[in-house]
XYZ file of C-alpha atoms in Angstrom:
687
model
C -8.120 250.631 -64.252
C -11.213 249.594 -63.065
C -13.125 249.685 -66.389
C -9.978 247.597 -67.859
C -10.820 244.971 -65.183
C -14.479 245.031 -65.690
C -13.492 244.495 -69.680
C -11.848 241.176 -68.701
C -14.427 239.974 -66.314
C -16.968 239.930 -69.174
C -14.928 238.656 -71.820
C -13.869 235.445 -69.529
C -17.896 235.187 -68.758
C -18.653 234.858 -72.543
C -15.814 232.203 -72.972
C -16.845 230.242 -70.033
C -20.245 230.597 -71.488
C -19.398 229.278 -74.920
C -17.445 226.431 -73.665
C -20.374 225.207 -70.949
C -22.600 225.418 -74.144
C -20.192 222.970 -76.209
C -19.616 220.600 -73.038
C -23.365 220.116 -72.414
C -24.141 219.534 -76.331
C -21.370 216.761 -76.214
C -22.959 215.395 -73.303
C -26.218 215.731 -74.166
C -25.341 213.513 -77.353
C -23.509 210.842 -75.426
C -25.607 210.972 -72.186
C -27.502 207.855 -73.459
C -24.082 205.820 -74.121
C -22.322 207.001 -70.788
C -25.463 205.515 -69.346
C -25.616 202.206 -71.050
C -21.886 202.189 -70.379
C -22.049 202.732 -66.682
C -25.058 200.350 -66.611
C -23.097 197.438 -68.307
C -19.830 197.946 -66.536
C -21.981 197.529 -62.995
C -23.596 194.541 -64.389
C -20.420 192.791 -65.679
C -18.925 193.950 -61.980
C -22.041 192.375 -60.518
C -22.008 189.103 -62.742
C -18.294 188.641 -61.669
C -18.877 188.407 -58.207
C -21.772 186.471 -58.444
C -19.810 183.927 -60.547
C -16.931 183.998 -57.946
C -19.386 183.579 -54.944
C -21.388 180.989 -56.459
C -18.317 178.770 -57.246
C -17.736 176.087 -54.911
C -14.055 175.558 -53.504
C -15.239 171.581 -53.319
C -13.004 171.499 -50.211
C -10.571 173.743 -49.000
C -8.054 170.675 -48.121
C -8.905 169.000 -51.511
C -9.380 169.880 -55.011
C -9.126 173.754 -54.112
C -5.555 173.114 -52.876
C -4.558 170.694 -55.129
C -5.386 172.572 -58.396
C -5.047 176.532 -56.973
C -1.600 175.436 -55.511
C -0.709 173.866 -58.959
C -0.493 177.204 -60.538
C 1.313 178.861 -57.607
C 4.542 176.707 -58.461
C 7.163 178.492 -60.720
C 7.004 177.297 -64.438
C 9.431 174.537 -65.552
C 9.995 172.971 -62.342
C 7.756 170.008 -61.726
C 9.284 166.760 -63.059
C 6.513 163.945 -62.045
C 2.699 164.492 -61.903
C 0.228 162.174 -60.252
C -3.012 161.862 -61.901
C -6.213 160.021 -61.027
C -9.046 159.566 -58.716
C -8.949 160.843 -54.996
C -7.190 157.597 -53.951
C -4.452 159.032 -55.876
C -4.880 162.339 -53.996
C -4.561 160.828 -50.558
C -1.948 158.305 -51.799
C 1.295 160.060 -52.928
C 2.796 163.088 -50.757
C 5.008 165.174 -52.790
C 6.637 166.914 -49.863
C 8.045 163.716 -48.985
C 9.477 162.817 -52.161
C 11.046 166.277 -51.904
C 12.394 165.991 -48.820
C 13.608 162.290 -48.925
C 14.762 161.862 -52.692
C 14.849 165.635 -54.033
C 11.941 164.890 -56.656
C 9.617 168.373 -57.566
C 6.405 166.495 -58.188
C 2.933 167.346 -57.656
C -0.142 165.306 -57.064
C -3.234 166.325 -59.200
C -5.865 163.840 -57.932
C -9.418 164.933 -57.799
C -12.931 162.694 -56.725
C -13.492 160.115 -59.138
C -11.382 162.042 -61.842
C -12.644 161.418 -65.215
C -10.173 160.023 -67.927
C -10.569 163.156 -69.926
C -9.703 165.542 -67.167
C -6.626 163.066 -66.476
C -5.931 163.689 -70.227
C -6.077 167.499 -70.179
C -4.316 168.052 -66.934
C -1.700 166.137 -68.477
C -1.295 169.048 -71.249
C -1.879 171.459 -68.700
C 1.060 170.428 -66.970
C 3.081 170.095 -70.245
C 2.205 173.695 -71.112
C 3.725 174.988 -67.776
C 6.423 172.702 -67.197
C 7.281 171.368 -70.939
C 11.056 172.000 -70.011
C 10.870 169.603 -67.059
C 8.104 167.267 -66.910
C 9.404 163.906 -67.477
C 7.284 161.570 -65.591
C 3.508 160.893 -65.366
C 2.009 158.217 -62.721
C -1.607 157.310 -63.789
C -4.082 155.592 -61.539
C -6.280 153.366 -63.700
C -9.233 152.936 -61.280
C -11.492 155.324 -63.727
C -10.892 153.016 -66.768
C -13.849 151.100 -65.269
C -16.573 153.646 -65.236
C -18.141 156.536 -66.274
C -17.973 159.433 -63.665
C -20.757 161.643 -62.829
C -21.041 165.204 -64.300
C -20.270 166.811 -60.754
C -16.608 164.904 -60.912
C -16.131 167.039 -64.449
C -16.818 170.259 -62.536
C -14.405 169.156 -59.656
C -11.487 168.271 -62.343
C -11.870 171.436 -64.321
C -13.504 174.319 -62.986
C -9.963 175.290 -61.228
C -8.435 175.045 -64.284
C -7.352 178.361 -65.299
C -8.635 179.517 -68.717
C -6.141 178.429 -71.438
C -6.525 176.830 -74.853
C -5.947 173.507 -73.024
C -9.425 174.142 -70.900
C -11.205 175.393 -73.855
C -10.362 172.128 -75.676
C -11.281 170.244 -72.468
C -14.727 171.825 -72.466
C -15.315 171.382 -75.983
C -14.730 167.898 -75.886
C -16.985 167.328 -72.790
C -19.750 169.742 -73.284
C -22.934 168.531 -75.458
C -24.064 171.991 -76.211
C -23.121 175.834 -75.639
C -25.320 175.958 -72.388
C -23.148 173.106 -70.935
C -19.877 174.742 -72.368
C -20.993 178.051 -70.567
C -21.688 176.563 -67.420
C -17.854 175.519 -67.181
C -16.391 179.025 -68.121
C -18.850 180.727 -66.196
C -19.901 178.774 -62.803
C -23.118 181.124 -62.236
C -24.866 178.775 -64.890
C -24.175 175.875 -63.444
C -24.187 176.628 -59.725
C -27.401 179.222 -59.451
C -29.122 177.122 -57.365
C -26.251 177.414 -54.668
C -27.970 180.681 -53.713
C -29.916 178.594 -51.109
C -27.060 177.246 -49.354
C -24.079 179.554 -49.432
C -22.265 179.885 -46.339
C -19.806 182.183 -44.701
C -16.976 180.242 -46.607
C -18.513 181.294 -49.769
C -17.894 185.064 -49.066
C -14.398 184.737 -47.269
C -12.687 182.377 -49.868
C -11.199 185.601 -51.419
C -9.211 185.319 -48.173
C -8.445 181.848 -48.438
C -5.157 181.069 -49.625
C -4.194 177.444 -51.331
C -1.999 175.588 -49.131
C 0.625 175.263 -51.286
C 2.788 172.781 -49.266
C 0.319 170.063 -49.680
C 1.319 170.260 -53.437
C -1.929 168.231 -54.147
C -1.640 165.693 -51.209
C -5.153 165.045 -48.984
C -4.163 164.485 -45.387
C -5.853 162.105 -43.297
C -4.699 160.153 -39.750
C -7.832 158.447 -39.033
C -7.421 154.805 -39.305
C -10.114 151.848 -40.239
C -9.449 149.861 -37.223
C -10.634 152.758 -35.212
C -13.978 152.978 -36.517
C -14.692 149.169 -36.644
C -15.953 146.734 -33.638
C -14.452 143.496 -35.108
C -10.891 143.241 -36.805
C -13.437 141.024 -39.076
C -15.000 143.862 -40.398
C -11.536 144.673 -42.429
C -10.812 143.237 -45.779
C -7.968 140.956 -46.380
C -5.677 141.540 -49.354
C -5.944 139.613 -52.693
C -2.401 138.654 -52.509
C -2.052 136.406 -55.487
C -3.629 137.479 -58.720
C -5.997 134.960 -61.013
C -4.552 134.930 -64.372
C -7.343 132.946 -65.443
C -9.848 135.682 -64.720
C -11.687 137.059 -67.740
C -10.298 140.496 -68.685
C -12.349 143.546 -68.037
C -14.378 145.459 -70.380
C -13.402 149.027 -69.680
C -15.185 152.220 -70.441
C -14.679 153.271 -74.070
C -14.478 156.751 -73.192
C -11.871 156.542 -70.464
C -9.918 153.850 -73.318
C -10.321 156.997 -75.657
C -8.387 159.196 -73.346
C -6.160 156.506 -72.177
C -5.163 155.917 -75.675
C -4.493 159.954 -76.324
C -2.300 159.892 -73.378
C -0.346 157.334 -74.458
C 0.160 159.065 -77.762
C 0.914 162.143 -75.921
C 3.475 160.986 -73.771
C 5.397 159.221 -76.587
C 5.298 162.598 -78.579
C 6.663 164.431 -76.185
C 9.269 161.911 -74.508
C 7.294 161.510 -71.090
C 7.214 158.494 -69.597
C 3.817 156.896 -68.710
C 3.423 154.618 -65.607
C 0.012 152.740 -64.910
C -0.268 152.085 -61.109
C -3.088 150.792 -59.239
C -3.511 151.752 -55.846
C -4.469 149.553 -52.714
C -8.671 149.762 -52.998
C -11.398 147.169 -52.020
C -13.468 146.443 -54.908
C -10.416 146.188 -57.441
C -10.431 142.798 -58.428
C -8.321 140.049 -60.471
C -10.537 140.747 -63.700
C -9.664 144.682 -63.503
C -6.146 143.381 -62.868
C -5.766 141.554 -65.841
C -7.505 143.753 -68.174
C -5.335 146.863 -66.887
C -2.230 144.495 -67.142
C -3.220 143.665 -70.782
C -3.257 147.454 -72.149
C 0.018 147.927 -70.141
C 1.750 145.097 -72.108
C 0.329 146.265 -75.540
C 1.678 149.591 -75.067
C 4.757 148.645 -73.562
C 4.102 150.525 -70.095
C 4.906 149.823 -66.476
C 1.984 148.566 -64.792
C 2.403 148.552 -60.909
C -0.621 147.138 -59.217
C -0.498 147.327 -55.509
C -3.463 145.269 -54.377
C -0.730 141.711 -55.226
C 2.577 140.442 -54.674
C 5.085 141.468 -55.022
C 4.477 145.287 -54.488
C 2.058 144.561 -51.606
C 4.846 142.864 -49.915
C 7.540 145.409 -50.597
C 5.379 148.263 -49.474
C 4.453 146.566 -46.420
C 1.033 148.153 -46.448
C -1.660 147.108 -43.605
C -5.413 147.466 -44.350
C -6.292 147.756 -40.435
C -3.505 150.766 -39.711
C -3.071 152.556 -43.473
C -6.593 152.736 -44.732
C -9.088 155.535 -43.679
C -12.243 154.644 -45.094
C -13.977 151.788 -46.571
C -10.699 150.184 -47.465
C -10.714 152.639 -50.421
C -8.495 155.570 -49.489
C -4.807 155.775 -47.559
C -4.206 157.864 -44.603
C -1.051 159.314 -43.895
C 0.547 155.963 -42.679
C -0.492 153.941 -46.081
C 0.547 157.172 -47.949
C 4.088 157.516 -46.783
C 4.716 153.452 -47.320
C 3.282 154.309 -51.045
C 5.555 157.878 -51.250
C 8.589 155.927 -50.404
C 8.222 152.815 -52.888
C 7.602 155.428 -55.600
C 10.845 157.396 -54.655
C 13.194 154.575 -55.246
C 11.120 153.864 -58.255
C 11.226 157.129 -59.751
C 14.909 157.901 -59.335
C 15.933 154.053 -60.627
C 13.601 153.519 -63.312
C 12.588 156.955 -64.498
C 15.618 158.986 -63.880
C 14.085 161.630 -62.026
C 16.389 164.508 -60.859
C 17.515 164.787 -57.008
C 17.082 169.012 -57.252
C 18.047 169.621 -53.601
C 20.514 171.957 -53.641
C 19.602 173.516 -56.847
C 18.994 177.412 -56.338
C 16.205 177.497 -58.708
C 14.292 175.140 -56.294
C 15.021 176.814 -53.262
C 11.305 177.868 -53.135
C 10.613 174.100 -52.021
C 12.644 174.248 -48.867
C 10.002 176.686 -47.949
C 7.081 174.732 -48.624
C 8.736 171.754 -47.261
C 8.857 174.109 -43.696
C 5.231 174.923 -44.009
C 4.277 171.020 -44.681
C 6.062 169.906 -41.455
C 3.776 172.584 -39.589
C 0.944 171.218 -41.424
C 1.761 167.628 -40.281
C 2.944 168.525 -36.697
C 0.194 166.171 -35.193
C 2.167 163.319 -36.611
C 5.260 163.828 -34.555
C 3.599 164.680 -31.612
C 1.295 161.580 -31.916
C 4.908 159.294 -31.963
C 5.673 160.766 -28.368
C 5.015 158.645 -25.252
C 6.753 160.708 -22.627
C 4.901 164.165 -21.611
C 8.715 165.404 -20.808
C 9.435 165.029 -24.620
C 6.094 166.366 -25.728
C 6.515 169.670 -23.687
C 10.066 169.989 -24.370
C 9.773 169.376 -28.212
C 6.819 172.217 -28.489
C 8.949 174.848 -26.209
C 11.595 174.887 -28.644
C 9.431 175.695 -31.858
C 8.807 178.844 -32.856
C 4.678 179.924 -33.028
C 3.312 177.308 -30.685
C 1.260 177.832 -27.672
C 0.909 175.063 -25.036
C -2.027 174.877 -22.590
C -1.781 172.083 -19.969
C -4.697 171.705 -17.377
C -4.893 168.736 -14.880
C -8.088 167.129 -13.770
C -8.314 164.834 -11.150
C -5.404 163.109 -10.408
C -2.231 163.674 -12.262
C 1.021 163.229 -10.110
C 1.205 159.632 -9.106
C 2.990 158.073 -11.846
C 5.341 160.946 -12.746
C 9.075 159.775 -12.242
C 11.582 161.777 -10.352
C 13.322 161.952 -13.392
C 10.489 163.375 -14.963
C 9.956 165.909 -12.373
C 13.444 167.003 -12.632
C 13.154 167.526 -16.188
C 10.162 169.753 -15.597
C 11.973 171.757 -13.481
C 15.129 172.259 -15.637
C 12.164 173.470 -17.994
C 11.156 176.388 -15.763
C 8.069 174.251 -15.016
C 8.862 174.362 -11.103
C 5.094 173.844 -10.115
C 4.633 170.993 -12.221
C 7.630 169.594 -10.995
C 6.708 169.571 -7.427
C 2.801 168.575 -8.387
C 0.932 167.063 -5.444
C -1.620 164.284 -5.081
C -5.062 165.134 -6.846
C -3.854 168.909 -7.016
C -5.132 171.305 -9.730
C -2.303 172.439 -12.141
C -2.121 174.710 -15.092
C 0.009 176.651 -17.418
C 0.058 178.350 -20.425
C 3.767 178.179 -22.381
C 3.840 180.671 -25.288
C 7.219 179.994 -27.564
C 8.874 178.479 -24.725
C 8.125 181.445 -22.593
C 6.171 180.398 -19.188
C 3.052 182.834 -19.715
C 1.299 181.545 -16.060
C 1.658 178.490 -13.915
C -0.788 177.770 -11.251
C -1.732 175.086 -8.656
C -3.721 174.268 -5.611
C -3.276 171.446 -3.235
C -5.960 169.198 -2.617
C -8.114 170.411 0.522
C -8.593 166.799 1.507
C -11.624 164.286 1.323
C -13.519 166.447 3.645
C -13.661 169.671 2.163
C -14.774 170.980 -1.522
C -12.811 173.834 -3.237
C -12.881 175.632 -6.080
C -10.789 175.136 -9.464
C -8.117 177.154 -10.978
C -8.885 179.241 -13.647
C -6.624 181.885 -16.066
C -7.855 184.300 -18.585
C -5.492 185.413 -21.422
C -5.537 186.666 -25.012
C -3.257 185.546 -27.978
C -1.031 188.124 -29.917
C -3.745 187.823 -32.972
C -6.530 188.864 -30.128
C -7.667 185.546 -29.758
C -9.149 185.357 -26.195
C -8.581 182.018 -24.301
C -9.566 180.801 -20.641
C -8.066 177.640 -19.174
C -9.490 175.737 -16.013
C -8.199 172.872 -13.523
C -9.679 171.153 -10.858
C -8.125 168.432 -9.249
C -9.973 165.209 -7.535
C -11.880 167.501 -4.666
C -11.075 171.095 -6.391
C -14.063 170.691 -9.549
C -12.593 167.850 -10.886
C -12.566 169.222 -14.521
C -10.219 170.453 -17.323
C -10.942 172.606 -19.902
C -8.778 175.142 -22.195
C -11.767 177.278 -24.371
C -9.779 179.144 -27.259
C -12.089 181.635 -29.096
C -15.273 179.936 -27.175
C -14.325 176.491 -28.249
C -13.519 173.805 -25.516
C -10.460 171.721 -27.094
C -9.376 169.921 -23.690
C -10.047 166.103 -23.606
C -11.393 166.823 -19.934
C -9.860 163.118 -18.788
C -8.224 162.153 -15.937
C -4.336 163.350 -15.963
C -2.526 166.206 -17.741
C -4.634 167.221 -20.729
C -2.631 169.283 -23.376
C -3.909 171.107 -26.215
C -1.319 172.950 -28.836
C -2.102 176.191 -30.684
C -0.191 177.281 -33.929
C -0.040 181.128 -33.849
C 0.948 180.929 -37.658
C -2.204 178.764 -38.560
C -3.794 180.181 -36.072
C -5.618 176.761 -35.434
C -5.266 174.321 -32.893
C -3.272 171.251 -34.182
C -3.397 168.666 -31.440
C -5.209 168.014 -28.094
C -4.055 165.018 -25.917
C -4.490 163.688 -22.379
C -1.328 162.043 -20.495
C -2.706 159.981 -17.675
C -0.173 160.375 -15.339
C -2.206 158.984 -12.572
C -1.899 155.800 -14.006
C 1.260 155.486 -15.950
C 4.339 157.846 -16.491
C 3.935 157.364 -20.503
C 0.873 157.066 -22.517
C 0.570 153.926 -25.369
C 1.935 154.667 -28.781
C -0.278 156.133 -31.195
C 2.101 154.450 -33.931
C -0.369 151.333 -34.172
C 2.264 149.727 -37.018
C 5.200 150.020 -34.244
C 2.805 148.604 -31.703
C 2.148 145.670 -33.794
C 5.668 144.947 -34.881
C 7.065 145.187 -31.221
C 3.818 142.698 -30.340
C 5.241 140.313 -32.771
C 8.723 140.722 -31.675
C 8.158 140.150 -28.145
C 6.033 137.126 -28.618
C 2.936 138.469 -26.594
C 0.454 135.871 -26.306
C -3.290 136.996 -27.455
C -4.281 136.395 -23.885
C -2.728 139.235 -22.578
C -3.859 141.383 -25.227
C -6.825 143.680 -24.893
C -8.311 146.749 -27.079
C -6.808 147.815 -30.377
C -3.688 145.657 -29.509
C -5.748 142.653 -29.319
C -7.805 143.579 -33.046
C -4.308 144.446 -34.622
C -3.191 141.281 -33.424
C -6.099 138.879 -34.601
C -6.343 140.976 -37.827
C -2.534 140.535 -38.567
C -3.005 136.645 -37.999
C -5.982 136.497 -40.314
C -3.817 138.067 -43.126
C -0.863 135.581 -42.809
C -3.722 132.812 -42.478
C -5.258 134.522 -45.812
C -1.642 134.404 -47.532
C -1.047 130.740 -46.813
C -4.475 129.673 -47.911
C -4.101 131.033 -51.243
C -0.454 130.508 -51.544
C -0.933 126.940 -51.075
C -3.960 126.605 -53.183
C -1.633 127.423 -56.230
C 0.486 124.179 -55.601
C -1.367 121.365 -57.890
C -0.092 118.051 -58.248
C 0.629 115.452 -55.376
C 2.146 117.902 -53.157
C -1.042 120.252 -53.254
C -2.908 118.574 -50.226
C 0.047 117.980 -48.120
C 1.503 121.476 -48.587
C -1.831 123.201 -47.834
C -2.101 120.655 -44.458
C 1.506 121.353 -43.168
C 0.935 125.415 -44.182
C -1.715 125.215 -41.105
C -1.044 122.222 -38.992
C 0.761 123.913 -36.304
C -0.274 127.319 -36.814
C -0.883 129.342 -33.724
C -4.948 129.124 -32.804
C -5.732 127.493 -36.267
C -7.684 124.654 -36.766
C -8.373 122.226 -39.684
C -11.868 120.834 -40.220
C -12.071 118.041 -43.095
C -15.314 116.636 -44.790
C -15.010 114.435 -47.849
C -18.071 114.683 -50.240
C -18.857 112.015 -53.334
C -15.269 110.378 -54.219
C -11.887 111.857 -52.322
C -9.742 108.515 -52.437
C -9.004 107.876 -56.345
C -6.447 110.477 -56.810
C -4.391 109.871 -53.420
C -0.815 108.880 -54.747
C 1.055 105.913 -52.567
C 3.578 109.052 -51.541
C 0.536 111.091 -50.600
C -0.830 108.215 -48.283
C 2.771 107.788 -46.677
C 2.487 111.767 -46.048
C -0.311 111.392 -44.458
C 0.391 108.606 -42.292
C 3.455 110.614 -40.950
C 1.307 113.181 -40.210
C -0.978 111.393 -37.990
C -3.794 111.007 -40.343
C -3.971 107.150 -40.482
C -7.894 107.072 -41.210
C -7.343 109.493 -44.496
C -4.153 107.438 -45.689
C -6.330 104.213 -45.702
C -9.333 106.046 -47.357
C -11.197 103.936 -49.833
C -13.071 104.728 -52.776
C -16.629 106.887 -51.979
C -15.738 106.587 -47.970
C -17.050 109.194 -45.782
C -14.372 111.013 -44.079
C -13.928 113.428 -41.234
C -11.074 115.202 -38.842
C -10.475 117.900 -36.595
C -6.654 118.700 -36.379
C -5.859 122.043 -33.952
C -2.583 123.388 -33.292
C -0.822 120.211 -35.036
C -3.097 117.904 -32.539
C -5.609 115.392 -34.401
C -8.769 115.883 -31.931
C -11.080 113.599 -34.280
C -10.428 111.478 -37.320
C -13.152 108.882 -38.447
C -14.148 107.015 -41.969
C -17.417 105.530 -42.979
C -18.393 103.325 -46.134
C -21.973 103.146 -44.722
C -25.033 104.331 -46.597
C -25.862 107.114 -44.191
C -23.804 110.117 -43.900
C -21.106 110.292 -41.020
C -21.565 113.171 -38.335
C -19.472 114.493 -35.667
C -20.866 117.125 -33.587
C -19.500 119.361 -30.477
C -20.868 122.674 -29.073
C -18.265 124.771 -31.359
C -19.040 122.669 -34.485
C -20.864 120.124 -36.779
C -19.185 118.021 -39.371
C -21.009 116.002 -41.955
C -19.621 113.671 -44.850
C -21.534 111.518 -47.115
C -19.142 109.404 -49.761
C -20.438 108.748 -53.317
C -22.996 105.926 -51.504
C -23.835 107.595 -48.602
C -25.647 110.996 -49.313
C -23.018 112.580 -51.352
C -22.858 115.571 -48.924
C -20.256 117.866 -47.003
C -21.046 120.381 -44.555
C -18.854 121.839 -42.131
C -20.736 124.206 -39.486
C -18.514 126.437 -37.084
C -20.697 128.099 -34.336
C -23.659 128.048 -36.736
C -22.275 129.306 -40.021
C -21.514 126.904 -42.917
C -18.249 126.734 -44.495
C -17.825 123.993 -46.625
C -18.489 124.267 -50.275
C -21.620 122.039 -51.204
């Protein structure tokens, strides 16, 4: 038996040795190839990682969300696509088009989007939504100029690899190296190694904000950033039909024509539009309108009437930078207008209630969470503000009093606080410290400390804790003699306004960020001023509030609104010609509140005055002008319908009237042939 075991062991040993010899020979033969394969595998992996890291995401709330989010949408669901430069991305809100009209749309605007990119995004949209794509809305801003190379990258880098992207690269790239830069970002952004940040290494964890559907959100307003309302541009109002048509960029026109042809072949309605923009002029308008007429397209230019009036746009409150990009308030107006247009003129469908679009309801809920600060901004009563947040999921409210926060709290407000469980806030004393933390409606802590008196200093109140996600916070409150301070530290950053009254900070646990931080000065007033500037302006106008009673933003709003009204009056009346032109112009401003009319005649001003015009001038009280003779000098000043000065002369020297506020000079045909209207040191007459 032992001998048999030894024999078997010897046989297995020989078999093992033979097998090992065969394997060693095989690996010896392929060892070099295996090493090469492993090297190539590692090299490709490193290349891919580097390629991914150096690819900019541009701005996580802009191009990244617009284009990455587009690919998250189910195929054959999108009906309308918005294309164009950044003014498009800031101008149209797909989520609100769905909420109010049931239209499933997507905004694919990018910074200075080249028309080449607009065309290929049209093809890409059709590739993925050929069964539903019905309407393309194209902003024509980029017909005027060629985009820098960086904007081609911003528009095309996030397009997924497909035949459409390959065609786009082939059309744009001049050589093989340039084509590679669009396929592999490392060839284009290799210099970015010097400026890489933490964001570049964490973007794999970045999720596209799908709910924005390409819309770029901001609430910043022009009027908050200027020192005077006069720095804000005035609307154009009326186009000049005689202005020479702009000769647009040849490449842009080529791709516009391709878009027109593509849409005709696919039975897609192409709509040309021009959002409001400072710098867009009469010639641009006439050039775009000529193209629209040539191809039978709708062209909607919001820079002029009637669309400007229909939208109700206000440059001071609805723009956010240099009168070029709209903020949320302006975008909602444009979106609402286009919702009606798309339903009535483009036969877009209302898909609300369709099971295939159930995903839109989830996106809409996320959208509302992302713009929660808008709803909060509309609330003026601290009770309404706190009550609303306590009823929502995933919100944490931090409230910290500074200095004095009790004087103007009404008994109704105090009773409401008590009913909400905020007992100590309902009984808050004069100059007391107060803090609370409310997590999803549950009061985590509520502390107060009474004012020790003017002769005694005390310590502020503090509370430390952590949120569900582990983020630590510290809240501090100090009444007038208790530190006189407010702070809300969340993950080491202070979000409190640190102003007198009730300072509030709102943290969204789902978004994991602070979405609002405000102060209600309940020492001075029971409610804060509305942050809805449009409503404030309408309230002032409806109440007939005089300018003398206004200050700050309200005064700026009032003055800008008046300047717009007067600009429109001026341009409207200047369109009138013939005998009634002068009378209509004077009548438009004759009794306009706060308006003065300065008149200075130059050279010959009497020959075209008909008897009817002269009679009308007499009725207005301008008797000297009614009797004006050939070559006479003439000066008049009218304020709020009252004639302050009126003189004529036929002397050989010019006529002059001067006060501390203005200086007028008039020279007829025989007395200097001159006109000057100097107001506060500035010349306004067209010499």
